[in-house]
Amino acid sequence: MVPLISDNKNTGANAANMAIALTHHCQMNCRYCGISSKSFDMRQETLYKSIDILFSAQHNDIELQFFGGEPLIRFDLINKAVSYSREKAENTKKEITFLLTTNGLLLNRKILDYFRALRATVLLSLDGAPAAHLKSRPLKNKNGPHAYESIMHALRGLQERKMDFFINLVYTEKNLKILFDNVSFLAANGIKKIKLSYAVGSKFKESDACAVYGTLEEIFHAFPALEFPGSCGENEPILATPQITVDSTGMVYRGCALVLEKKYPGFNRLMRVGPVKDAPDYKSLQRTAAQQTEFLLERKREIPAVLLDNLRFGQTLKELLSARRMRT
Amino acid sequence: MTKNMQGSINSLMVMLTRSCQFACDYCEVALGPESMPLPILMRAIDLLMTTDDERCQLRFWGGEPLIKWASIKKAVDYAQKRAVTAKKSIKFMITTNGYLLDEKKLRYLEKNNFEAMLSFDGNEYAHDRHRHLKNRKGTYTRTLENLRRLASYNIPYFVNLVVTPDTVGVLSDSLEFLKNNSIASVQICYRCGVAWRRKASGELLAQLENFLGRGNRADFIMNFHNDCEPTMLSQEILVDVDGRIYYDAAIFLEKKFPSLKKSYELGNIGGIKNIGRLYASKPELRKRFLLACSEPQKKIFLNNEGLGLKMKAFFEQRNQGSISSNEHPVIGPVAAQGFREQNKILIELDIDAVFMKIEGPCLNDCVFCRQKTSSAFDALPSILERLGNGRGSVSKKLCLIGNEPMLHPKITQILRKIKKSGFSMIEIMTSGNMLADPAFTKKVVDAGATSFSIPLFSNHADVHDAIVGRKGACNSVIRGIENALRSGAQAFIHTNLIRQNIAHCLELERFVRKQLALPFAIFTIRPKTSNLAFPRLMPAYAEIISRLTGVKSMVGFPLCVTQKVQAELFKNENEISDSMKLYFLDQGFVKLRRCSGCIFIKKCAGIFREYARFFPTDEIRPITARHANTIH
């Protein structure tokens, strides 16, 4: 699984959104992913309670993101969540949209058709050309079938169905150099929308922001026909994103703590809000990005140095990228 | 420093003052109120005059030397008089932050043989990040204003751009910015005294590569010509405010390497009789430098020296020739010549046409194109004059090229004149946007246009529009093509194969050949006048082979690559517009040594020099007779 934060594309910034980690199981063993595999899958009552909380928002637009592990491993839960939330949407006269975060391995014809019918957005994790992808996103079962082929198959399925989807391409300080080539590879495969995300927990420091900006700016400039969500630094600093995530255990977190839990359990605790069953409503969970940044800076003594570096890196990157908005 | 073969020294730096308005983050000079007393300054000039060389240069340094304007004037006065008696020619150089450069001072510098080195770090982000006043206020705006002012005088100058690990990401942007501001040349210095991690130093070279890969001329960057790396071992001699003499690095790194002053000190201004004796070789300086270093300092030195050597190798490598001696002749600005001369060159290249370029803007803003002039149109009389010269053309076809020739307000008049001058065929190279207006198209065709050469980058409107930077362009072009055909003109459609449209080329070919029923050519992108570094546009041949197999329209690719993609090696010449033939041939090509075994060596254009520099060339394999038989 990738550390991804919804970019609110479908619903606009005014949507209430929530990511639900249905399971921690995944077929992959991505280098930058720190979700622990020990946890159990989400219980139905926790799932429904989470959706209830999401619908307690004042917003008219609601976005539900299926997250994990690999959420498609628990397609049964997705199905339940969809039925339940559609029913709720009808009763409350709200608009619901779905976002599926997936590694693509289980995206078969049936599932693709299911999500097309839902008009869901699919976020496919793909790190570029085969060599780069297989290096950063290996399978757990090393003798398993060639993962890349099935992901490309899923990709063609998404394209043929003209579904709303985008690629999440994760880079680290190690492969920044070949980022352009990986984007170029995706463009050559007819992909039109790519979200470029650095892996939180990788060794990016504030002083690297300029180099990363240089690389990103070149890519944005060179591929004018591609859409790059977040290219004006909207989601930076990623570490301080206030996105609400309900873990399969029923614990509510803010931001990307979940994908850092293995390596930085202390940070995980810091970002923990409490069990979803005790949450009074959506509003009580909400924070703005600025509030979240402020919160982290206040508690910086409790944050590991690597993450603090990431935070400052993100702040500087935001500053650099936000100038793009004026230009575009 | 300039030194002649004997190792004599003919330039001297003087630390005029240690005071400066700036408080740049990376400056390692210990700033303070001290200035050089006039007697010491004069002694320094006396010392310079002891050089064996007939020419010499006095270099004002600081702090900010312009703060001591009166001293500069007195020194210049004295030095000029001393030069006359010593029978030497003297020049001056000033290193300045530019903050105090006004018209009066510039006039003085111009009059007195000054060269100027102005410190400016590129774009606003890079500059203001480190070059600020003591109150941390940025200095970008005023410095840029004064830099522009400096550039307008007849003073040789260059910009000294300091790049640091945290501004390295915008280096190519900065260079581009300076170039766009008509700055004559730039000296790139990496920040010394801090460790450059591998990522940062790699980025530095990548940024340079990127800038040069856009077809920017190398002579813009001074590092190509001067042998200054590693800068920490600079052999320059400097007189400090108190009259002590050092090698340059002892002062410009004094805060980081304070012990270097002792190791690099050469004595007092009074004690030196001949400046030539102060010469030291770089290995000797290196030895002295290392002796003065503590262990951590040594690490920094070795790191910076390593980066300096990498830079040196980078520039040296790019100064050398290509991998092959087999150069295709570059035909250069053919269109600038008279028609008769053009005929002579072009007939040999199988182009039975002459060309006329019309200066002016373009409607498109293509991602790969750097010829984005906003210049005014050529005036009608100058066009007619050039046309008048061309009555003697053997060829009866004239191609109008330029950004968008049809934007010229007098286009119909021009076309009628061309027709009258005896050209029976007129081809216009156009983006095709303007042909969307049927009345305009009819007017142009009636005036004499017989064919149009039009690019199309994808049949997906959003992709084409994004690549050419114009909304609605794709639909206009397709309507335009229909209008041109309806008016009785021919249309040649081509695309440039780039990373940005490789996903769509197969489909585009089908669209043009089947749906529009028109000739179509897929050209390789050329490095010349490209807006992005070549490898950012050009797909590798391996990728082209894997994605384009089955097309029929490739032109201008090496024939060994072409044969892996399409059955026909040579395209029907009638399917290619003459404008595009010229566009393609107007390049530098190389052939690899292994190409000498290829039966098509004469017919193949070869590969662009830039391709060989950036990509592996495994796909380039000679075609032998045996292979060729299997193709046809």
mmCIF file of N, CA, C and O in Angstrom, chain B residues 498-555:
data_model
loop_
_atom_site.group_PDB
_atom_site.id
_atom_site.type_symbol
_atom_site.label_atom_id
_atom_site.label_comp_id
_atom_site.label_asym_id
_atom_site.label_seq_id
_atom_site.Cartn_x
_atom_site.Cartn_y
_atom_site.Cartn_z
ATOM 1 N N ILE B 498 7.804 12.434 -30.166
ATOM 2 C CA ILE B 498 8.395 12.845 -28.893
ATOM 3 C C ILE B 498 7.824 11.963 -27.772
ATOM 4 O O ILE B 498 6.831 11.271 -27.967
ATOM 5 N N ARG B 499 8.455 12.015 -26.641
ATOM 6 C CA ARG B 499 7.970 11.219 -25.509
ATOM 7 C C ARG B 499 6.523 11.575 -25.185
ATOM 8 O O ARG B 499 5.774 10.775 -24.661
ATOM 9 N N GLN B 500 6.187 12.807 -25.499
ATOM 10 C CA GLN B 500 4.876 13.321 -25.121
ATOM 11 C C GLN B 500 3.752 12.792 -26.022
ATOM 12 O O GLN B 500 2.592 12.912 -25.685
ATOM 13 N N ASN B 501 4.096 12.253 -27.208
ATOM 14 C CA ASN B 501 3.007 11.756 -28.059
ATOM 15 C C ASN B 501 3.239 10.348 -28.569
ATOM 16 O O ASN B 501 2.506 9.868 -29.424
ATOM 17 N N ILE B 502 4.253 9.677 -28.050
ATOM 18 C CA ILE B 502 4.564 8.347 -28.574
ATOM 19 C C ILE B 502 3.405 7.377 -28.356
ATOM 20 O O ILE B 502 3.180 6.473 -29.155
ATOM 21 N N ALA B 503 2.619 7.621 -27.313
ATOM 22 C CA ALA B 503 1.479 6.731 -27.055
ATOM 23 C C ALA B 503 0.423 6.860 -28.144
ATOM 24 O O ALA B 503 -0.424 5.985 -28.294
ATOM 25 N N HIS B 504 0.458 7.960 -28.891
ATOM 26 C CA HIS B 504 -0.647 8.228 -29.817
ATOM 27 C C HIS B 504 -0.281 8.125 -31.283
ATOM 28 O O HIS B 504 -1.121 8.340 -32.151
ATOM 29 N N CYS B 505 1.016 7.838 -31.582
ATOM 30 C CA CYS B 505 1.466 7.916 -32.972
ATOM 31 C C CYS B 505 0.810 6.896 -33.903
ATOM 32 O O CYS B 505 0.436 7.224 -35.020
ATOM 33 N N LEU B 506 0.675 5.652 -33.425
ATOM 34 C CA LEU B 506 0.058 4.625 -34.273
ATOM 35 C C LEU B 506 -1.351 5.039 -34.672
ATOM 36 O O LEU B 506 -1.741 4.959 -35.838
ATOM 37 N N GLU B 507 -2.086 5.507 -33.675
ATOM 38 C CA GLU B 507 -3.463 5.900 -33.908
ATOM 39 C C GLU B 507 -3.527 7.129 -34.829
ATOM 40 O O GLU B 507 -4.386 7.221 -35.695
ATOM 41 N N LEU B 508 -2.571 8.020 -34.617
ATOM 42 C CA LEU B 508 -2.537 9.239 -35.430
ATOM 43 C C LEU B 508 -2.279 8.896 -36.893
ATOM 44 O O LEU B 508 -2.905 9.455 -37.802
ATOM 45 N N GLU B 509 -1.388 7.940 -37.122
ATOM 46 C CA GLU B 509 -1.108 7.548 -38.499
ATOM 47 C C GLU B 509 -2.371 6.998 -39.163
ATOM 48 O O GLU B 509 -2.714 7.371 -40.280
ATOM 49 N N ARG B 510 -3.058 6.135 -38.443
ATOM 50 C CA ARG B 510 -4.305 5.572 -38.983
ATOM 51 C C ARG B 510 -5.274 6.693 -39.303
ATOM 52 O O ARG B 510 -5.912 6.715 -40.356
ATOM 53 N N PHE B 511 -5.353 7.639 -38.381
ATOM 54 C CA PHE B 511 -6.305 8.751 -38.559
ATOM 55 C C PHE B 511 -5.983 9.553 -39.819
ATOM 56 O O PHE B 511 -6.866 9.820 -40.645
ATOM 57 N N VAL B 512 -4.712 9.911 -39.989
ATOM 58 C CA VAL B 512 -4.363 10.765 -41.132
ATOM 59 C C VAL B 512 -4.491 9.986 -42.440
ATOM 60 O O VAL B 512 -5.063 10.468 -43.417
ATOM 61 N N ARG B 513 -3.978 8.761 -42.452
ATOM 62 C CA ARG B 513 -3.982 8.007 -43.704
ATOM 63 C C ARG B 513 -5.375 7.515 -44.075
ATOM 64 O O ARG B 513 -5.763 7.570 -45.236
ATOM 65 N N LYS B 514 -6.116 7.026 -43.079
ATOM 66 C CA LYS B 514 -7.425 6.446 -43.410
ATOM 67 C C LYS B 514 -8.509 7.521 -43.431
ATOM 68 O O LYS B 514 -9.233 7.676 -44.395
ATOM 69 N N GLN B 515 -8.596 8.289 -42.340
ATOM 70 C CA GLN B 515 -9.729 9.198 -42.232
ATOM 71 C C GLN B 515 -9.542 10.450 -43.086
ATOM 72 O O GLN B 515 -10.449 10.865 -43.778
ATOM 73 N N LEU B 516 -8.340 11.015 -43.040
ATOM 74 C CA LEU B 516 -8.116 12.217 -43.844
ATOM 75 C C LEU B 516 -7.614 11.856 -45.240
ATOM 76 O O LEU B 516 -7.610 12.689 -46.136
ATOM 77 N N ALA B 517 -7.170 10.599 -45.413
ATOM 78 C CA ALA B 517 -6.636 10.131 -46.697
ATOM 79 C C ALA B 517 -5.541 11.059 -47.206
ATOM 80 O O ALA B 517 -5.570 11.523 -48.349
ATOM 81 N N LEU B 518 -4.562 11.340 -46.350
ATOM 82 C CA LEU B 518 -3.491 12.264 -46.726
ATOM 83 C C LEU B 518 -2.125 11.633 -46.465
ATOM 84 O O LEU B 518 -2.010 10.715 -45.662
ATOM 85 N N PRO B 519 -1.088 12.150 -47.138
ATOM 86 C CA PRO B 519 0.255 11.674 -46.829
ATOM 87 C C PRO B 519 0.645 12.050 -45.403
ATOM 88 O O PRO B 519 0.203 13.083 -44.883
ATOM 89 N N PHE B 520 1.457 11.204 -44.806
ATOM 90 C CA PHE B 520 1.809 11.417 -43.404
ATOM 91 C C PHE B 520 3.264 11.006 -43.176
ATOM 92 O O PHE B 520 3.737 10.033 -43.761
ATOM 93 N N ALA B 521 3.966 11.779 -42.380
ATOM 94 C CA ALA B 521 5.355 11.440 -42.066
ATOM 95 C C ALA B 521 5.591 11.612 -40.571
ATOM 96 O O ALA B 521 5.142 12.583 -39.978
ATOM 97 N N ILE B 522 6.286 10.650 -39.975
ATOM 98 C CA ILE B 522 6.671 10.755 -38.566
ATOM 99 C C ILE B 522 8.150 11.110 -38.528
ATOM 100 O O ILE B 522 8.997 10.300 -38.888
ATOM 101 N N PHE B 523 8.440 12.326 -38.110
ATOM 102 C CA PHE B 523 9.833 12.770 -38.045
ATOM 103 C C PHE B 523 10.379 12.586 -36.650
ATOM 104 O O PHE B 523 9.641 12.653 -35.671
ATOM 105 N N THR B 524 11.682 12.438 -36.601
ATOM 106 C CA THR B 524 12.321 12.429 -35.296
ATOM 107 C C THR B 524 12.389 13.884 -34.824
ATOM 108 O O THR B 524 12.358 14.801 -35.626
ATOM 109 N N ILE B 525 12.433 14.076 -33.527
ATOM 110 C CA ILE B 525 12.556 15.446 -33.007
ATOM 111 C C ILE B 525 14.022 15.845 -33.109
ATOM 112 O O ILE B 525 14.898 15.033 -32.904
ATOM 113 N N ARG B 526 14.240 17.106 -33.431
ATOM 114 C CA ARG B 526 15.640 17.498 -33.569
ATOM 115 C C ARG B 526 16.111 18.251 -32.328
ATOM 116 O O ARG B 526 15.326 18.965 -31.704
ATOM 117 N N PRO B 527 17.376 18.092 -31.991
ATOM 118 C CA PRO B 527 17.875 18.782 -30.801
ATOM 119 C C PRO B 527 17.975 20.289 -30.991
ATOM 120 O O PRO B 527 17.861 21.044 -30.031
ATOM 121 N N LYS B 528 18.181 20.698 -32.229
ATOM 122 C CA LYS B 528 18.374 22.119 -32.489
ATOM 123 C C LYS B 528 17.105 22.903 -32.136
ATOM 124 O O LYS B 528 16.007 22.438 -32.394
ATOM 125 N N THR B 529 17.291 24.058 -31.594
ATOM 126 C CA THR B 529 16.192 24.957 -31.189
ATOM 127 C C THR B 529 15.150 24.256 -30.333
ATOM 128 O O THR B 529 13.965 24.529 -30.429
ATOM 129 N N SER B 530 15.623 23.306 -29.544
ATOM 130 C CA SER B 530 14.639 22.635 -28.715
ATOM 131 C C SER B 530 14.560 23.315 -27.348
ATOM 132 O O SER B 530 15.532 23.818 -26.821
ATOM 133 N N ASN B 531 13.367 23.287 -26.842
ATOM 134 C CA ASN B 531 13.052 24.044 -25.642
ATOM 135 C C ASN B 531 13.347 23.255 -24.369
ATOM 136 O O ASN B 531 13.404 23.800 -23.295
ATOM 137 N N LEU B 532 13.484 21.962 -24.541
ATOM 138 C CA LEU B 532 13.766 21.090 -23.402
ATOM 139 C C LEU B 532 15.035 20.326 -23.738
ATOM 140 O O LEU B 532 15.410 20.220 -24.895
ATOM 141 N N ALA B 533 15.657 19.793 -22.705
ATOM 142 C CA ALA B 533 16.840 18.976 -22.963
ATOM 143 C C ALA B 533 16.447 17.839 -23.903
ATOM 144 O O ALA B 533 15.357 17.273 -23.772
ATOM 145 N N PHE B 534 17.301 17.519 -24.843
ATOM 146 C CA PHE B 534 16.979 16.523 -25.862
ATOM 147 C C PHE B 534 16.448 15.214 -25.271
ATOM 148 O O PHE B 534 15.430 14.693 -25.740
ATOM 149 N N PRO B 535 17.098 14.647 -24.232
ATOM 150 C CA PRO B 535 16.573 13.380 -23.714
ATOM 151 C C PRO B 535 15.221 13.515 -23.028
ATOM 152 O O PRO B 535 14.585 12.526 -22.719
ATOM 153 N N ARG B 536 14.804 14.739 -22.774
ATOM 154 C CA ARG B 536 13.468 14.922 -22.201
ATOM 155 C C ARG B 536 12.392 14.870 -23.279
ATOM 156 O O ARG B 536 11.207 14.851 -22.987
ATOM 157 N N LEU B 537 12.794 14.917 -24.530
ATOM 158 C CA LEU B 537 11.837 14.881 -25.629
ATOM 159 C C LEU B 537 11.946 13.588 -26.419
ATOM 160 O O LEU B 537 10.962 12.984 -26.807
ATOM 161 N N MET B 538 13.162 13.190 -26.669
ATOM 162 C CA MET B 538 13.419 12.074 -27.564
ATOM 163 C C MET B 538 13.196 10.747 -26.864
ATOM 164 O O MET B 538 13.788 10.497 -25.814
ATOM 165 N N PRO B 539 12.338 9.888 -27.412
ATOM 166 C CA PRO B 539 12.258 8.541 -26.848
ATOM 167 C C PRO B 539 13.466 7.734 -27.321
ATOM 168 O O PRO B 539 13.994 8.002 -28.395
ATOM 169 N N ALA B 540 13.901 6.772 -26.525
ATOM 170 C CA ALA B 540 15.028 5.937 -26.945
ATOM 171 C C ALA B 540 14.605 5.073 -28.127
ATOM 172 O O ALA B 540 13.421 4.745 -28.275
ATOM 173 N N TYR B 541 15.558 4.695 -28.975
ATOM 174 C CA TYR B 541 15.223 3.880 -30.144
ATOM 175 C C TYR B 541 14.561 2.574 -29.733
ATOM 176 O O TYR B 541 13.657 2.084 -30.405
ATOM 177 N N ALA B 542 15.033 2.013 -28.597
ATOM 178 C CA ALA B 542 14.437 0.752 -28.134
ATOM 179 C C ALA B 542 12.940 0.940 -27.894
ATOM 180 O O ALA B 542 12.123 0.098 -28.252
ATOM 181 N N GLU B 543 12.601 2.080 -27.322
ATOM 182 C CA GLU B 543 11.187 2.366 -27.030
ATOM 183 C C GLU B 543 10.411 2.570 -28.339
ATOM 184 O O GLU B 543 9.287 2.118 -28.481
ATOM 185 N N ILE B 544 11.036 3.252 -29.279
ATOM 186 C CA ILE B 544 10.377 3.496 -30.568
ATOM 187 C C ILE B 544 10.093 2.161 -31.255
ATOM 188 O O ILE B 544 8.995 1.918 -31.763
ATOM 189 N N ILE B 545 11.090 1.276 -31.212
ATOM 190 C CA ILE B 545 10.917 -0.016 -31.870
ATOM 191 C C ILE B 545 9.778 -0.790 -31.207
ATOM 192 O O ILE B 545 8.930 -1.362 -31.875
ATOM 193 N N SER B 546 9.717 -0.727 -29.867
ATOM 194 C CA SER B 546 8.679 -1.526 -29.212
ATOM 195 C C SER B 546 7.287 -0.917 -29.366
ATOM 196 O O SER B 546 6.304 -1.629 -29.332
ATOM 197 N N ARG B 547 7.199 0.386 -29.542
ATOM 198 C CA ARG B 547 5.853 0.988 -29.579
ATOM 199 C C ARG B 547 5.341 1.329 -30.967
ATOM 200 O O ARG B 547 4.152 1.503 -31.160
ATOM 201 N N LEU B 548 6.234 1.457 -31.913
ATOM 202 C CA LEU B 548 5.784 1.939 -33.221
ATOM 203 C C LEU B 548 5.751 0.856 -34.291
ATOM 204 O O LEU B 548 5.426 1.139 -35.443
ATOM 205 N N THR B 549 6.095 -0.351 -33.916
ATOM 206 C CA THR B 549 6.150 -1.416 -34.915
ATOM 207 C C THR B 549 4.824 -1.474 -35.679
ATOM 208 O O THR B 549 3.764 -1.502 -35.065
ATOM 209 N N GLY B 550 4.951 -1.450 -36.989
ATOM 210 C CA GLY B 550 3.745 -1.486 -37.806
ATOM 211 C C GLY B 550 3.431 -0.163 -38.482
ATOM 212 O O GLY B 550 2.608 -0.114 -39.385
ATOM 213 N N VAL B 551 4.090 0.907 -38.088
ATOM 214 C CA VAL B 551 3.796 2.175 -38.779
ATOM 215 C C VAL B 551 4.469 2.159 -40.148
ATOM 216 O O VAL B 551 5.299 1.296 -40.454
ATOM 217 N N LYS B 552 4.078 3.121 -40.991
ATOM 218 C CA LYS B 552 4.651 3.164 -42.333
ATOM 219 C C LYS B 552 5.295 4.507 -42.609
ATOM 220 O O LYS B 552 5.725 4.782 -43.715
ATOM 221 N N SER B 553 5.317 5.379 -41.623
ATOM 222 C CA SER B 553 5.577 6.769 -41.967
ATOM 223 C C SER B 553 6.863 7.343 -41.398
ATOM 224 O O SER B 553 7.061 8.549 -41.424
ATOM 225 N N MET B 554 7.736 6.501 -40.847
ATOM 226 C CA MET B 554 8.928 7.056 -40.214
ATOM 227 C C MET B 554 9.924 7.614 -41.224
ATOM 228 O O MET B 554 10.245 6.978 -42.212
ATOM 229 N N VAL B 555 10.387 8.831 -40.934
ATOM 230 C CA VAL B 555 11.364 9.478 -41.807
ATOM 231 C C VAL B 555 12.471 10.061 -40.940
ATOM 232 O O VAL B 555 12.199 10.662 -39.906
#
